[in-house]
PDB file of C-alpha atoms in Angstrom:
ATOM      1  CA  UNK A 212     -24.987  -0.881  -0.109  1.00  0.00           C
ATOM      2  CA  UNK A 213     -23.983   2.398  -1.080  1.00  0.00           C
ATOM      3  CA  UNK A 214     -24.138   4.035  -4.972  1.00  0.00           C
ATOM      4  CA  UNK A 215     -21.162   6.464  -5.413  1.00  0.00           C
ATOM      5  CA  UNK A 216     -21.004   7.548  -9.079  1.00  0.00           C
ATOM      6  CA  UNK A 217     -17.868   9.327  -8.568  1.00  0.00           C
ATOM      7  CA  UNK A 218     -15.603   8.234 -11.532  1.00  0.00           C
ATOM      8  CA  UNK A 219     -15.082   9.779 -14.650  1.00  0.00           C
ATOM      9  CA  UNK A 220     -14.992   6.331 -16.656  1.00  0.00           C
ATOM     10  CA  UNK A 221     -18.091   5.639 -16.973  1.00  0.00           C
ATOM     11  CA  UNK A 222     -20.888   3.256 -15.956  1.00  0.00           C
ATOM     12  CA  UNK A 223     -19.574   0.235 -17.669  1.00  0.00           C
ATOM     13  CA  UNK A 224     -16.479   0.720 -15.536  1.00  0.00           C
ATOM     14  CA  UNK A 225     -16.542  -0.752 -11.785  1.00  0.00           C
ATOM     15  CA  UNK A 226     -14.432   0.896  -9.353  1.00  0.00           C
ATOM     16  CA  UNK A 227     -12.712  -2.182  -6.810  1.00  0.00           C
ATOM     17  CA  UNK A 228     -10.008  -0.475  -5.659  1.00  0.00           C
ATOM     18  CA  UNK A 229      -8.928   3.028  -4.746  1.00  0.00           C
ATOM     19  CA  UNK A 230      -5.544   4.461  -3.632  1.00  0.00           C
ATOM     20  CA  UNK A 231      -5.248   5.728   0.464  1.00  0.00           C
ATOM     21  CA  UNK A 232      -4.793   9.035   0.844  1.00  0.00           C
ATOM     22  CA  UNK A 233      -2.590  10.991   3.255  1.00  0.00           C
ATOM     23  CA  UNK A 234      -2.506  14.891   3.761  1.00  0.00           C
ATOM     24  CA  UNK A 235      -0.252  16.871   5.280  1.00  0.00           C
ATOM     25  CA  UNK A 236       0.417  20.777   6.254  1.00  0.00           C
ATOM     26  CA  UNK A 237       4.328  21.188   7.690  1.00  0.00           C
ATOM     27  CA  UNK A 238       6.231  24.556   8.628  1.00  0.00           C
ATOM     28  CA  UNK A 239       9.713  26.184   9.384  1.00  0.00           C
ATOM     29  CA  UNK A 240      10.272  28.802  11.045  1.00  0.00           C
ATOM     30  CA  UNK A 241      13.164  30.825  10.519  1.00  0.00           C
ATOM     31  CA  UNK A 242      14.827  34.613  11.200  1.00  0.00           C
ATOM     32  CA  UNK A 243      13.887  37.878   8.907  1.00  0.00           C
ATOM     33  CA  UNK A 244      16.437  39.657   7.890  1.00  0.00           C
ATOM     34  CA  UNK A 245      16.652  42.693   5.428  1.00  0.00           C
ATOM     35  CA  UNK A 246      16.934  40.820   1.257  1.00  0.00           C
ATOM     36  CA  UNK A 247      20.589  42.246   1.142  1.00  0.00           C
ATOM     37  CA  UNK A 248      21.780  40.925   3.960  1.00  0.00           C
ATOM     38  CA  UNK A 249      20.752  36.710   3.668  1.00  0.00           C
ATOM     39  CA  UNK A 250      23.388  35.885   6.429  1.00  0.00           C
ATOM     40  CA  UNK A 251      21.805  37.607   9.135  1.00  0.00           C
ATOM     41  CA  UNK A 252      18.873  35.620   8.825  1.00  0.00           C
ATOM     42  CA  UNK A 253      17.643  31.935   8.257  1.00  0.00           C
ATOM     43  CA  UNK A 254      15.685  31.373   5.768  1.00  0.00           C
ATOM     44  CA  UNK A 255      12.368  29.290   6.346  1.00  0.00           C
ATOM     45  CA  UNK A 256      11.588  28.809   2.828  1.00  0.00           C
ATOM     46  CA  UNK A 257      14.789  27.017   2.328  1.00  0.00           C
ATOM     47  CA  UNK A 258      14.738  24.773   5.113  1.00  0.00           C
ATOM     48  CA  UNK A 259      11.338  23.272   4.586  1.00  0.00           C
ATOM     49  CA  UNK A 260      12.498  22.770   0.953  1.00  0.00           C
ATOM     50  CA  UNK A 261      15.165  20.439   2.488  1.00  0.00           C
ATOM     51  CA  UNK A 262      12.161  18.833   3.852  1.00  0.00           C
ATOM     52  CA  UNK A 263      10.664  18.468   1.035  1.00  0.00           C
ATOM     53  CA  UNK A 264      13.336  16.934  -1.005  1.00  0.00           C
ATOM     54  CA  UNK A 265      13.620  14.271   1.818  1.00  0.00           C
ATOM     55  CA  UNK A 266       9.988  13.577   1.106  1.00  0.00           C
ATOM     56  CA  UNK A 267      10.069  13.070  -1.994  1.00  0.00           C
ATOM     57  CA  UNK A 268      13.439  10.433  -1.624  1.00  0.00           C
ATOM     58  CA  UNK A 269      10.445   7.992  -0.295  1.00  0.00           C
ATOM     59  CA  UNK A 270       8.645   8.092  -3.346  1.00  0.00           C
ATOM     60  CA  UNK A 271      11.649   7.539  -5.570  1.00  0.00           C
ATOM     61  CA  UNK A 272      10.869   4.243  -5.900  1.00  0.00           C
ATOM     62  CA  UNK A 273       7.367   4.164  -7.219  1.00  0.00           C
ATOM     63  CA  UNK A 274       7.412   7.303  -9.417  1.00  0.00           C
ATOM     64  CA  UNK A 275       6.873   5.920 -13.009  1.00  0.00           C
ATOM     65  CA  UNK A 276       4.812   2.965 -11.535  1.00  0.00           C
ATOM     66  CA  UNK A 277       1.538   3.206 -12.663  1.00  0.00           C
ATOM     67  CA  UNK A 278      -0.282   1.635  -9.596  1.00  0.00           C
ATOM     68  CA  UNK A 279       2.429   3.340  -6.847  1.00  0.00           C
ATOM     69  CA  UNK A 280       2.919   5.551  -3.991  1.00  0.00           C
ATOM     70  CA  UNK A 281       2.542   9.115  -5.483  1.00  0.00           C
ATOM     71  CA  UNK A 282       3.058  12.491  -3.951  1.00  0.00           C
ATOM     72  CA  UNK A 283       2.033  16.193  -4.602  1.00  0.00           C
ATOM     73  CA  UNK A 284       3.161  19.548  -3.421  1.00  0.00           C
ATOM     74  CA  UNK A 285      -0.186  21.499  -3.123  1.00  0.00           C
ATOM     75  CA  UNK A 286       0.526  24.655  -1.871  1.00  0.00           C
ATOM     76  CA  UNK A 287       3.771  26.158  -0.655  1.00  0.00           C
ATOM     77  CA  UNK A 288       3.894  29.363   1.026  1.00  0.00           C
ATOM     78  CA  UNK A 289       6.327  31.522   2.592  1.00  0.00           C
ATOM     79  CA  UNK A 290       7.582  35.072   3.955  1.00  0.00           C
ATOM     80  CA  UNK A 291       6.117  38.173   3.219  1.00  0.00           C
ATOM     81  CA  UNK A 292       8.021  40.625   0.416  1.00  0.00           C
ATOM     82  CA  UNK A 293      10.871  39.597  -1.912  1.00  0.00           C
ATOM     83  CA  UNK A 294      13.715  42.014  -0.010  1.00  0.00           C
ATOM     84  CA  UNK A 295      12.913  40.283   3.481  1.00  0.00           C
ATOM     85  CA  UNK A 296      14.904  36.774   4.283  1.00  0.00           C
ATOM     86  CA  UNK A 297      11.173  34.744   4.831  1.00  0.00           C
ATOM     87  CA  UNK A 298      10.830  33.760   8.968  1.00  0.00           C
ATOM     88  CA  UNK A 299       7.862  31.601   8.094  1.00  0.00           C
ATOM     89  CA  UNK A 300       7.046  28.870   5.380  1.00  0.00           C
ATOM     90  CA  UNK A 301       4.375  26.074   4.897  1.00  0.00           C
ATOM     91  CA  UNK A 302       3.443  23.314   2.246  1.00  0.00           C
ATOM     92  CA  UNK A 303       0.511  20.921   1.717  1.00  0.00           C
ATOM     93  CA  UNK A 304       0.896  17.632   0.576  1.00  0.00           C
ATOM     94  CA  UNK A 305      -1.300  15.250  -0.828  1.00  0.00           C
ATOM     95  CA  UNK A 306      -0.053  11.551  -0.945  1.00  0.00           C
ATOM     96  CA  UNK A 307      -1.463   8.453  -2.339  1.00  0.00           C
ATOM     97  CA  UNK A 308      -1.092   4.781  -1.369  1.00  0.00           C
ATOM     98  CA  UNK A 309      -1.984   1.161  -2.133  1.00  0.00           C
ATOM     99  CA  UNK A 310      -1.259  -0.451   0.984  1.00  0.00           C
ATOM    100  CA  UNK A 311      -2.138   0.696   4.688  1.00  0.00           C
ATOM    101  CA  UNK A 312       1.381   0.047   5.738  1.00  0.00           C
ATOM    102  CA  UNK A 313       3.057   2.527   2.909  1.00  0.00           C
ATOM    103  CA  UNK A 314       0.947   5.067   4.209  1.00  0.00           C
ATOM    104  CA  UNK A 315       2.145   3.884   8.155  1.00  0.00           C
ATOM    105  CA  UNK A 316       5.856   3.960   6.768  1.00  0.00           C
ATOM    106  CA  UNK A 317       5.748   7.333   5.107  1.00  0.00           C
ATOM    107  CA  UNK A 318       4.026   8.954   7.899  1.00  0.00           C
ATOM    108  CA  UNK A 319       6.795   7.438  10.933  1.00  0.00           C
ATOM    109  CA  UNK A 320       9.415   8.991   8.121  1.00  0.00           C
ATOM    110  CA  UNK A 321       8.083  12.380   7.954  1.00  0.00           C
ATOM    111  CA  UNK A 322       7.148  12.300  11.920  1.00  0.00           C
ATOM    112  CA  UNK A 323      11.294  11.351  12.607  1.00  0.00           C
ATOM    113  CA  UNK A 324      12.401  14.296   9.963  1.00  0.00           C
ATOM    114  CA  UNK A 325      10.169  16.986  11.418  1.00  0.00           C
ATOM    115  CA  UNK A 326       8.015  17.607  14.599  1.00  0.00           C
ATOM    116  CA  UNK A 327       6.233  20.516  12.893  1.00  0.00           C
ATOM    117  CA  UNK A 328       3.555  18.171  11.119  1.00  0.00           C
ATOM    118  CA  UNK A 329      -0.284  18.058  11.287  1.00  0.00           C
ATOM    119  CA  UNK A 330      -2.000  15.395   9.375  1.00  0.00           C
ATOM    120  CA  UNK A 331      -4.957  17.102   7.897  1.00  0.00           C
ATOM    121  CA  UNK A 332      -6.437  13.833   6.662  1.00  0.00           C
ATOM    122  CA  UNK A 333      -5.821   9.997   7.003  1.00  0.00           C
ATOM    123  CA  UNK A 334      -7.527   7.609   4.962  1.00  0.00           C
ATOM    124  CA  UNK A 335      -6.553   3.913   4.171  1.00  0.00           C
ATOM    125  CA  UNK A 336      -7.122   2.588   0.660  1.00  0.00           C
ATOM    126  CA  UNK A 337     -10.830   1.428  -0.518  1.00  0.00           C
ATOM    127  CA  UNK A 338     -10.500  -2.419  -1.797  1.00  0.00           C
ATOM    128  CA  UNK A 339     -13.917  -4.079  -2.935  1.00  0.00           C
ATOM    129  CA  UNK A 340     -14.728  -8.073  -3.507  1.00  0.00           C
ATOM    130  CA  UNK A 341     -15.700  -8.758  -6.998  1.00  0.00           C
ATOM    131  CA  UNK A 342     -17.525 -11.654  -5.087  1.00  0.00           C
ATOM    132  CA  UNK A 343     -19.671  -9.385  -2.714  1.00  0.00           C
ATOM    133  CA  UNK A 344     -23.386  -9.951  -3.879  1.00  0.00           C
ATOM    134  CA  UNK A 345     -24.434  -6.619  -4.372  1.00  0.00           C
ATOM    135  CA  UNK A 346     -21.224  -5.708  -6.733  1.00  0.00           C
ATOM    136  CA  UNK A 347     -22.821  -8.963  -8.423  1.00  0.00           C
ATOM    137  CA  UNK A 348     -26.139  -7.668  -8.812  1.00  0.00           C
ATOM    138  CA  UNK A 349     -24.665  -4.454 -10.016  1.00  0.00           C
ATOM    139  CA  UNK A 350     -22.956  -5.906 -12.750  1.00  0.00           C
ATOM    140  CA  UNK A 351     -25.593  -7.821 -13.883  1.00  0.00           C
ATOM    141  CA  UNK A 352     -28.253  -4.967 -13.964  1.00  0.00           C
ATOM    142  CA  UNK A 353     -25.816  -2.959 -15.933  1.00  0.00           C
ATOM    143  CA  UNK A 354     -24.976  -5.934 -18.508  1.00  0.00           C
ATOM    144  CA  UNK A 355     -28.814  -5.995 -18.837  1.00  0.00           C
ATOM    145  CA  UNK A 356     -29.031  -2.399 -19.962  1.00  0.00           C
ATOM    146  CA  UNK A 357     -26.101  -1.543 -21.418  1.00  0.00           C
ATOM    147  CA  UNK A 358     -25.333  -4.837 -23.473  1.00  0.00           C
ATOM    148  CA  UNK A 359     -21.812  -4.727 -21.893  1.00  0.00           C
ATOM    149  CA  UNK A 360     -20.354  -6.787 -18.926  1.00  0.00           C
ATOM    150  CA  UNK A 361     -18.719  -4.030 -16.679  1.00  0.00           C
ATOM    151  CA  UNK A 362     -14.603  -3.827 -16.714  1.00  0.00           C
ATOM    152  CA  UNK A 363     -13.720  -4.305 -13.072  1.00  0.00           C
ATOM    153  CA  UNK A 364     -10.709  -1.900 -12.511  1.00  0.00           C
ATOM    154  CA  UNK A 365      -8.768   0.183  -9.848  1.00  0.00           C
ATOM    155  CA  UNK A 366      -8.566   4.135 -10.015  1.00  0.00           C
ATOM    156  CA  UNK A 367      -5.755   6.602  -8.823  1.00  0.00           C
ATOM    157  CA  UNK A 368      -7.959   8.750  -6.541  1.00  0.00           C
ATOM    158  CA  UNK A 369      -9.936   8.285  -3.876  1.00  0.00           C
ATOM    159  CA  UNK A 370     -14.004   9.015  -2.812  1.00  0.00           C
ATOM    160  CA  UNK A 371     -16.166   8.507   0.068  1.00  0.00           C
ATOM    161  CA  UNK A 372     -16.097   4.871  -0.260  1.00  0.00           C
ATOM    162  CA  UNK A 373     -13.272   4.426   1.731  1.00  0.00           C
ATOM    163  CA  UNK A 374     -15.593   6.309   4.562  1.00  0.00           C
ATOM    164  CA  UNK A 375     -18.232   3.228   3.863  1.00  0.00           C
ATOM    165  CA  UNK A 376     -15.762   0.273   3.373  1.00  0.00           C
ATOM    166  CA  UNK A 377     -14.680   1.250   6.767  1.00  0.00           C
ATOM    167  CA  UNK A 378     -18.121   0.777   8.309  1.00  0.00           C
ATOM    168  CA  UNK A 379     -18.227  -2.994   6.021  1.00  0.00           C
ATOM    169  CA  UNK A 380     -20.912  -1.086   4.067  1.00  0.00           C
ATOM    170  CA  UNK A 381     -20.813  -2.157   0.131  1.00  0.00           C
ATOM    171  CA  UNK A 382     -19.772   0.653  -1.982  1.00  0.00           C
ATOM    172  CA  UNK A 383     -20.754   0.538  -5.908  1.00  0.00           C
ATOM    173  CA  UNK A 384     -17.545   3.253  -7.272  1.00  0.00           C
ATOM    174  CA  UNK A 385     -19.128   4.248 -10.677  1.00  0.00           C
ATOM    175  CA  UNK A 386     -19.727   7.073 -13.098  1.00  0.00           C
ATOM    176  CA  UNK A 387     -20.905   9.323 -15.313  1.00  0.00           C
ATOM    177  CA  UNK A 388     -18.800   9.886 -19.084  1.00  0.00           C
ATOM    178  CA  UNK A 389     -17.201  13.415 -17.519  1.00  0.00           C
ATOM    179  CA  UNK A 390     -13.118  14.533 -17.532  1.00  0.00           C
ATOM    180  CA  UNK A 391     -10.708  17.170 -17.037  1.00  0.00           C
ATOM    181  CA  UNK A 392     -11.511  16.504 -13.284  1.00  0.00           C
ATOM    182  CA  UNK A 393      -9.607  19.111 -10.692  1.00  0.00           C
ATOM    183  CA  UNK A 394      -7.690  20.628 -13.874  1.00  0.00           C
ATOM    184  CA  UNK A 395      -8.175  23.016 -16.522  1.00  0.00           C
ATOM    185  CA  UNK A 396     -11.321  22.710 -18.348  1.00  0.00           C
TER     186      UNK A 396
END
């Protein structure tokens, strides 16, 4: 078993589930022109935009779902001064999943809208039994120390476990009392 204290809720918090992550890089190109003169060229910036907003149709339906397919434009990045029509553009996206297949589906989607892809990282989603004996022993050593039988929940992000539950290795997702994680502060 494996010891991953990589949650910011807590040690009386046990981590059974974790979203799958997918993360993409895509591009346009396009054709500079001068800023004052738009028609003469094709604007990359705009056309992986387009992409974008097809994108984000197939997360429409899980967007105020708590425990849902989410998505996030990382980066975007395009052109090269502000009177030039932009002949290159690129985003990074970071998606989340709860099931294999979402992640599958999404992926054939974005493969059918645009050839210029590269999947910078495939994960499936981390799911642990409550029944698997060192998850048991876990609990029960913390219960001893702490006074308090652990909450057994599911977490938005992801962590190496998903590296380990691959390999059938037991991973123990805990933490330390921390926050602001990957934001301000």
């Amino acid at each position: 078993a494996v010891l991953i204290p990589d949650s910011s809720t807590g040690v009386n918090d046990l981590i059974l589930e974790q979203k799958g992550l997918l993360e993409l890089r895509l591009w346009k190109k396009g054709k500079s022109a001068h800023g004052a003169h738009p028609l003469l060229g094709k604007n990359a910036v705009e056309l992986l935009w387009e992409d974008y907003e097809q994108i984000k149709k197939l997360f429409e339906k899980d967007k105020n779902k708590e425990w849902g397919m989410t998505l996030n434009l990382g980066r975007f990045n395009g052109g090269y001064n502000d009177n030039q029509v932009p002949d290159w553009a690129e985003m990074h996206l970071d998606m989340r999943f709860v099931e294999e297949k979402q992640l599958n589906r999404v992926l054939k989607s974005i493969h059918e809208l645009t050839n210029n892809v590269q999947v910078l990282l495939k994960s499936p989603p981390f799911k642990q039994s409550e029944k698997d004996a060192y998850i048991r022993m876990f609990m029960k050593s913390v219960q001893r120390f702490t006074k308090h039988v652990p909450t057994l929940i599911r977490e938005q992000g992801a962590s190496d476990a998903r590296f380990f539950s691959h390999y059938r290795i037991t991973a123990i997702v805990t933490g330390v009392k921390k926050g602001e994680i990957h934001s301000e502060g």
